[in-house]
Structures are given as structure tokens and as C-alpha cells.
Amino acid sequence: MELRHLRYFLAVAEELHFARAAEKLHIEQSPLSRAIKELEEDLGVVLFVRTTRSTRLTHAGKLFLEHVPRVLTALQQARDSVQAAANGFHGQLRVALSDGISPVRLSELLALCRQDEPEIEIRFFEVPLSQQIKGLRDDLYDVGFAQLDEVGDGVAAVPAWSDTLMVAVPARHPLLAHKRISLEELLRYPLVLCDPQACEGHAKYIDRVLRHADTEPLVVERVASSELMMALVSAGFALGLVGAAHMVGSHDQGVVLRPLALQLPPLMTYLLHAQGEPSDALMRFIERVQALESPEVPLSTLGQEPDSLETDTP
């Protein structure tokens, strides 16, 4: 079994079409088919059922697919570690990010790491939460960040920092007459929300918030990033729901943030790591996270006047 067999298998498993997989791999279809046959002979199983109309994974193929991405990722990480050592780094931390973690917190943390331990290389992986949890259990990542602490056995979730949920409103929108926006007023307008597959923890938090109202929300778009959400809000497409820290340093004049007129638990970000004794480098990283203070969010950055956070409404 060679690495090309694994890469070819993964391409066919993702495309479920030999011609498209060959095109993706930039090879002819006949060597691809030959390589898959070699792999099946080596394993002693049939991985694909192929007809004139379709290609599908067998049960053995599905089981094999659970392992192949992890093997290829581990090999790539081994290459990266060797390259890092060649470039003068003495260690590495693999950090998984889910839920569109606030860049202002991440930037501050990274600056601390560079200052305290410049010899430790930090590599980031933006992945869905389910993939992060599996990767932490399989030792593909050392640590991760997400906005959900329901991570199951084998993974520890430690509160890292909190944020305040805000309504992102287009400039010159009628809702800006309110200093705080009620859920009833919010749900009179279409919303753009995070896609649960890309931002599972954030999406679950928003879902719990919206359950406080009897009205069903009109969700016109689900996006994978807060940047796209803000672009749609700025264009007047819909309202959004986002953590205040995401707007720190933003120069988008087309979006104004308003707080909800509702007592809510903070939007919490958790540090995730495999249960057990952390390595010394990971322990120092965790200590830096816990030492971070929640940054002040300047009201001018949020597109608000200073009295916009008062508790009364017009």
C-alpha cells in the first residue's frame, strides 16, 4: 500500500465518481481505476460498488474512509513538524478553531505566545466542531476553541473567555430607533445566521436565544463566517446576531450593533483538550489563555453613541 493509493481512494470516496476523481487528481481515469483495484487486492475487500450509473462505498469502504483522512493528516503534520524543526522551532502546538472564534482574542493570545515562547510553532486548523473533537481524541490536535462545552467523553472543556451577543443592524434601519431591541421586534425582520455545520456551538447558542420568543424566525441565509454575515447585513439583506468582540477594529460603516432587551448568559468560548495530563507546552498555553482579560469593546467601534447601552427603550 502506497500513499497514492490512500489519496486516490479518498478522492473517489469524496466524489463517488471515477471520472471526476481523476480530474480532481489531474490523472487519467485508467491509472486511478488500476490503483483502486490494487488497494482492494491488498486489503482483501471490495471498497466500491461501481455500476454504469453510480459509484458507492461498500460497508468496508465506509469503515476504511473513517481512518484514511486521519492517516493523511498525521503524515502531513509529521512533515510540518520536521520542517518546523529545520526552521529553528523547538516544539509545536496544533490548535483547532471552530465557531468563528473572535479574532481580537486570538490575536492577543498569539502575541503572548510569540512573546513568551517564540521557539514554539503554533499551527491553526479551522474545522467543524465534530471534527475538532474527533481530532483531539485521535491526537491530531493538541488544543482547540469552540463555543460549546458538550463535547462528550475524552475531551475537557475549560471556559476561556466570554462575549456579549449583539444584533447587527444595517445603517439607517428602523430598528436603530431602539437602544435595546426586543426579540419580538427582531423577529419582524429576516435574519442571516451561522450555518450549524460550520459553527455548531454558536448556532446552538443562537437557537436557545430565539426559543425565548413564540414567533418562528425567518432565516433567509445561513453562512459559514461572521465576515460574510456582516457583508449581508451591511447590504441591507437581513439582520445578524454576532458577538460584540467580532466588531472590534472593524471599519464597516454599514453595520451598527444594538444589544438585545433580554437577560442572556454570555456567549462563552471554551478551550478544549484531550483529558489527561497536558504536556508542559500545552499547560503553559492554557495558562496564557486563562490569564487573558476580556478586552474593552469601544462603543465607537460598534457604531453606537455612548448612551446606546442604557437599559431603557424609547
PDB file of C-alpha atoms in Angstrom, residues 92-208:
ATOM      1  CA  GLN A  92       4.731  22.695  18.024  1.00  0.00           C
ATOM      2  CA  LEU A  93       1.156  23.222  19.197  1.00  0.00           C
ATOM      3  CA  ARG A  94      -1.697  22.230  16.888  1.00  0.00           C
ATOM      4  CA  VAL A  95      -4.694  24.459  17.585  1.00  0.00           C
ATOM      5  CA  ALA A  96      -8.142  23.681  16.158  1.00  0.00           C
ATOM      6  CA  LEU A  97     -10.644  26.528  15.738  1.00  0.00           C
ATOM      7  CA  SER A  98     -14.414  26.149  15.428  1.00  0.00           C
ATOM      8  CA  ASP A  99     -17.388  28.541  15.553  1.00  0.00           C
ATOM      9  CA  GLY A 100     -15.573  31.526  14.017  1.00  0.00           C
ATOM     10  CA  ILE A 101     -13.579  32.391  17.140  1.00  0.00           C
ATOM     11  CA  SER A 102     -13.189  36.138  17.790  1.00  0.00           C
ATOM     12  CA  PRO A 103     -10.009  37.414  16.092  1.00  0.00           C
ATOM     13  CA  VAL A 104      -9.362  40.034  18.791  1.00  0.00           C
ATOM     14  CA  ARG A 105      -8.948  37.361  21.488  1.00  0.00           C
ATOM     15  CA  LEU A 106      -6.942  35.107  19.205  1.00  0.00           C
ATOM     16  CA  SER A 107      -4.626  37.944  18.196  1.00  0.00           C
ATOM     17  CA  GLU A 108      -3.919  38.854  21.813  1.00  0.00           C
ATOM     18  CA  LEU A 109      -3.253  35.215  22.711  1.00  0.00           C
ATOM     19  CA  LEU A 110      -0.932  34.697  19.748  1.00  0.00           C
ATOM     20  CA  ALA A 111       1.026  37.834  20.651  1.00  0.00           C
ATOM     21  CA  LEU A 112       1.539  36.456  24.178  1.00  0.00           C
ATOM     22  CA  CYS A 113       2.732  33.129  22.807  1.00  0.00           C
ATOM     23  CA  ARG A 114       5.183  34.826  20.449  1.00  0.00           C
ATOM     24  CA  GLN A 115       6.473  36.943  23.300  1.00  0.00           C
ATOM     25  CA  ASP A 116       6.871  34.144  25.855  1.00  0.00           C
ATOM     26  CA  GLU A 117       7.865  31.167  23.690  1.00  0.00           C
ATOM     27  CA  PRO A 118       8.883  32.197  20.181  1.00  0.00           C
ATOM     28  CA  GLU A 119      10.561  28.811  19.712  1.00  0.00           C
ATOM     29  CA  ILE A 120       7.168  27.020  19.805  1.00  0.00           C
ATOM     30  CA  GLU A 121       5.471  26.921  16.417  1.00  0.00           C
ATOM     31  CA  ILE A 122       1.678  27.317  16.548  1.00  0.00           C
ATOM     32  CA  ARG A 123      -0.356  25.853  13.698  1.00  0.00           C
ATOM     33  CA  PHE A 124      -4.071  26.606  13.299  1.00  0.00           C
ATOM     34  CA  PHE A 125      -6.750  24.385  11.764  1.00  0.00           C
ATOM     35  CA  GLU A 126     -10.240  25.761  11.070  1.00  0.00           C
ATOM     36  CA  VAL A 127     -12.553  22.756  11.316  1.00  0.00           C
ATOM     37  CA  PRO A 128     -16.170  21.943  12.249  1.00  0.00           C
ATOM     38  CA  LEU A 129     -16.643  21.168  15.948  1.00  0.00           C
ATOM     39  CA  SER A 130     -17.321  17.460  15.386  1.00  0.00           C
ATOM     40  CA  GLN A 131     -14.031  17.167  13.509  1.00  0.00           C
ATOM     41  CA  GLN A 132     -12.221  19.088  16.236  1.00  0.00           C
ATOM     42  CA  ILE A 133     -13.485  16.767  18.977  1.00  0.00           C
ATOM     43  CA  LYS A 134     -12.540  13.673  16.994  1.00  0.00           C
ATOM     44  CA  GLY A 135      -9.135  15.174  16.216  1.00  0.00           C
ATOM     45  CA  LEU A 136      -8.470  15.917  19.884  1.00  0.00           C
ATOM     46  CA  ARG A 137      -9.288  12.311  20.778  1.00  0.00           C
ATOM     47  CA  ASP A 138      -7.124  10.976  17.929  1.00  0.00           C
ATOM     48  CA  ASP A 139      -4.160  13.254  18.790  1.00  0.00           C
ATOM     49  CA  LEU A 140      -4.437  15.235  15.562  1.00  0.00           C
ATOM     50  CA  TYR A 141      -4.779  18.467  17.578  1.00  0.00           C
ATOM     51  CA  ASP A 142      -3.337  19.479  20.938  1.00  0.00           C
ATOM     52  CA  VAL A 143      -5.955  22.054  21.862  1.00  0.00           C
ATOM     53  CA  GLY A 144      -8.989  23.753  20.386  1.00  0.00           C
ATOM     54  CA  PHE A 145     -11.506  26.550  20.820  1.00  0.00           C
ATOM     55  CA  ALA A 146     -15.275  26.347  20.372  1.00  0.00           C
ATOM     56  CA  GLN A 147     -18.470  27.875  21.739  1.00  0.00           C
ATOM     57  CA  LEU A 148     -19.864  24.640  23.138  1.00  0.00           C
ATOM     58  CA  ASP A 149     -18.866  22.560  26.165  1.00  0.00           C
ATOM     59  CA  GLU A 150     -20.978  19.490  25.303  1.00  0.00           C
ATOM     60  CA  VAL A 151     -18.003  17.520  23.983  1.00  0.00           C
ATOM     61  CA  GLY A 152     -18.526  14.004  25.349  1.00  0.00           C
ATOM     62  CA  ASP A 153     -16.035  11.651  26.951  1.00  0.00           C
ATOM     63  CA  GLY A 154     -12.304  12.001  26.490  1.00  0.00           C
ATOM     64  CA  VAL A 155     -12.258  15.783  25.996  1.00  0.00           C
ATOM     65  CA  ALA A 156     -12.125  18.501  28.665  1.00  0.00           C
ATOM     66  CA  ALA A 157     -13.811  21.906  28.159  1.00  0.00           C
ATOM     67  CA  VAL A 158     -12.446  24.879  30.125  1.00  0.00           C
ATOM     68  CA  PRO A 159     -14.076  28.363  29.967  1.00  0.00           C
ATOM     69  CA  ALA A 160     -11.685  30.669  28.114  1.00  0.00           C
ATOM     70  CA  TRP A 161     -13.481  33.998  27.588  1.00  0.00           C
ATOM     71  CA  SER A 162     -16.977  35.396  27.195  1.00  0.00           C
ATOM     72  CA  ASP A 163     -18.669  37.796  24.815  1.00  0.00           C
ATOM     73  CA  THR A 164     -21.936  39.723  24.597  1.00  0.00           C
ATOM     74  CA  LEU A 165     -24.442  38.810  21.900  1.00  0.00           C
ATOM     75  CA  MET A 166     -25.441  41.796  19.776  1.00  0.00           C
ATOM     76  CA  VAL A 167     -27.882  42.453  16.951  1.00  0.00           C
ATOM     77  CA  ALA A 168     -26.104  43.551  13.769  1.00  0.00           C
ATOM     78  CA  VAL A 169     -28.345  46.129  12.074  1.00  0.00           C
ATOM     79  CA  PRO A 170     -27.884  47.858   8.695  1.00  0.00           C
ATOM     80  CA  ALA A 171     -27.238  51.590   8.956  1.00  0.00           C
ATOM     81  CA  ARG A 172     -30.406  53.698   8.642  1.00  0.00           C
ATOM     82  CA  HIS A 173     -32.604  50.733   9.604  1.00  0.00           C
ATOM     83  CA  PRO A 174     -35.888  51.443  11.513  1.00  0.00           C
ATOM     84  CA  LEU A 175     -34.731  49.271  14.444  1.00  0.00           C
ATOM     85  CA  LEU A 176     -31.992  51.795  15.231  1.00  0.00           C
ATOM     86  CA  ALA A 177     -34.705  53.898  16.883  1.00  0.00           C
ATOM     87  CA  HIS A 178     -34.390  51.411  19.781  1.00  0.00           C
ATOM     88  CA  LYS A 179     -31.487  51.494  22.227  1.00  0.00           C
ATOM     89  CA  ARG A 180     -32.186  47.844  23.007  1.00  0.00           C
ATOM     90  CA  ILE A 181     -34.011  45.512  20.652  1.00  0.00           C
ATOM     91  CA  SER A 182     -36.658  43.109  21.895  1.00  0.00           C
ATOM     92  CA  LEU A 183     -36.897  39.620  20.429  1.00  0.00           C
ATOM     93  CA  GLU A 184     -40.376  40.448  19.161  1.00  0.00           C
ATOM     94  CA  GLU A 185     -39.029  43.444  17.214  1.00  0.00           C
ATOM     95  CA  LEU A 186     -36.025  41.460  15.982  1.00  0.00           C
ATOM     96  CA  LEU A 187     -38.189  38.654  14.598  1.00  0.00           C
ATOM     97  CA  ARG A 188     -40.237  41.046  12.495  1.00  0.00           C
ATOM     98  CA  TYR A 189     -37.287  41.126  10.091  1.00  0.00           C
ATOM     99  CA  PRO A 190     -35.365  38.448   8.156  1.00  0.00           C
ATOM    100  CA  LEU A 191     -32.187  37.062   9.732  1.00  0.00           C
ATOM    101  CA  VAL A 192     -28.865  35.797   8.460  1.00  0.00           C
ATOM    102  CA  LEU A 193     -27.411  33.223  10.876  1.00  0.00           C
ATOM    103  CA  CYS A 194     -24.400  30.949  11.130  1.00  0.00           C
ATOM    104  CA  ASP A 195     -24.599  27.546   9.468  1.00  0.00           C
ATOM    105  CA  PRO A 196     -24.808  24.865  12.219  1.00  0.00           C
ATOM    106  CA  GLN A 197     -22.404  22.619  10.302  1.00  0.00           C
ATOM    107  CA  ALA A 198     -19.724  25.325  10.244  1.00  0.00           C
ATOM    108  CA  CYS A 199     -20.458  26.961  13.621  1.00  0.00           C
ATOM    109  CA  GLU A 200     -22.207  24.303  15.706  1.00  0.00           C
ATOM    110  CA  GLY A 201     -21.655  25.827  19.147  1.00  0.00           C
ATOM    111  CA  HIS A 202     -22.583  29.366  18.086  1.00  0.00           C
ATOM    112  CA  ALA A 203     -25.666  28.101  16.235  1.00  0.00           C
ATOM    113  CA  LYS A 204     -26.888  26.180  19.303  1.00  0.00           C
ATOM    114  CA  TYR A 205     -26.475  29.279  21.470  1.00  0.00           C
ATOM    115  CA  ILE A 206     -28.481  31.401  18.999  1.00  0.00           C
ATOM    116  CA  ASP A 207     -31.154  28.695  18.801  1.00  0.00           C
ATOM    117  CA  ARG A 208     -31.575  28.810  22.595  1.00  0.00           C
TER     118      ARG A 208
END
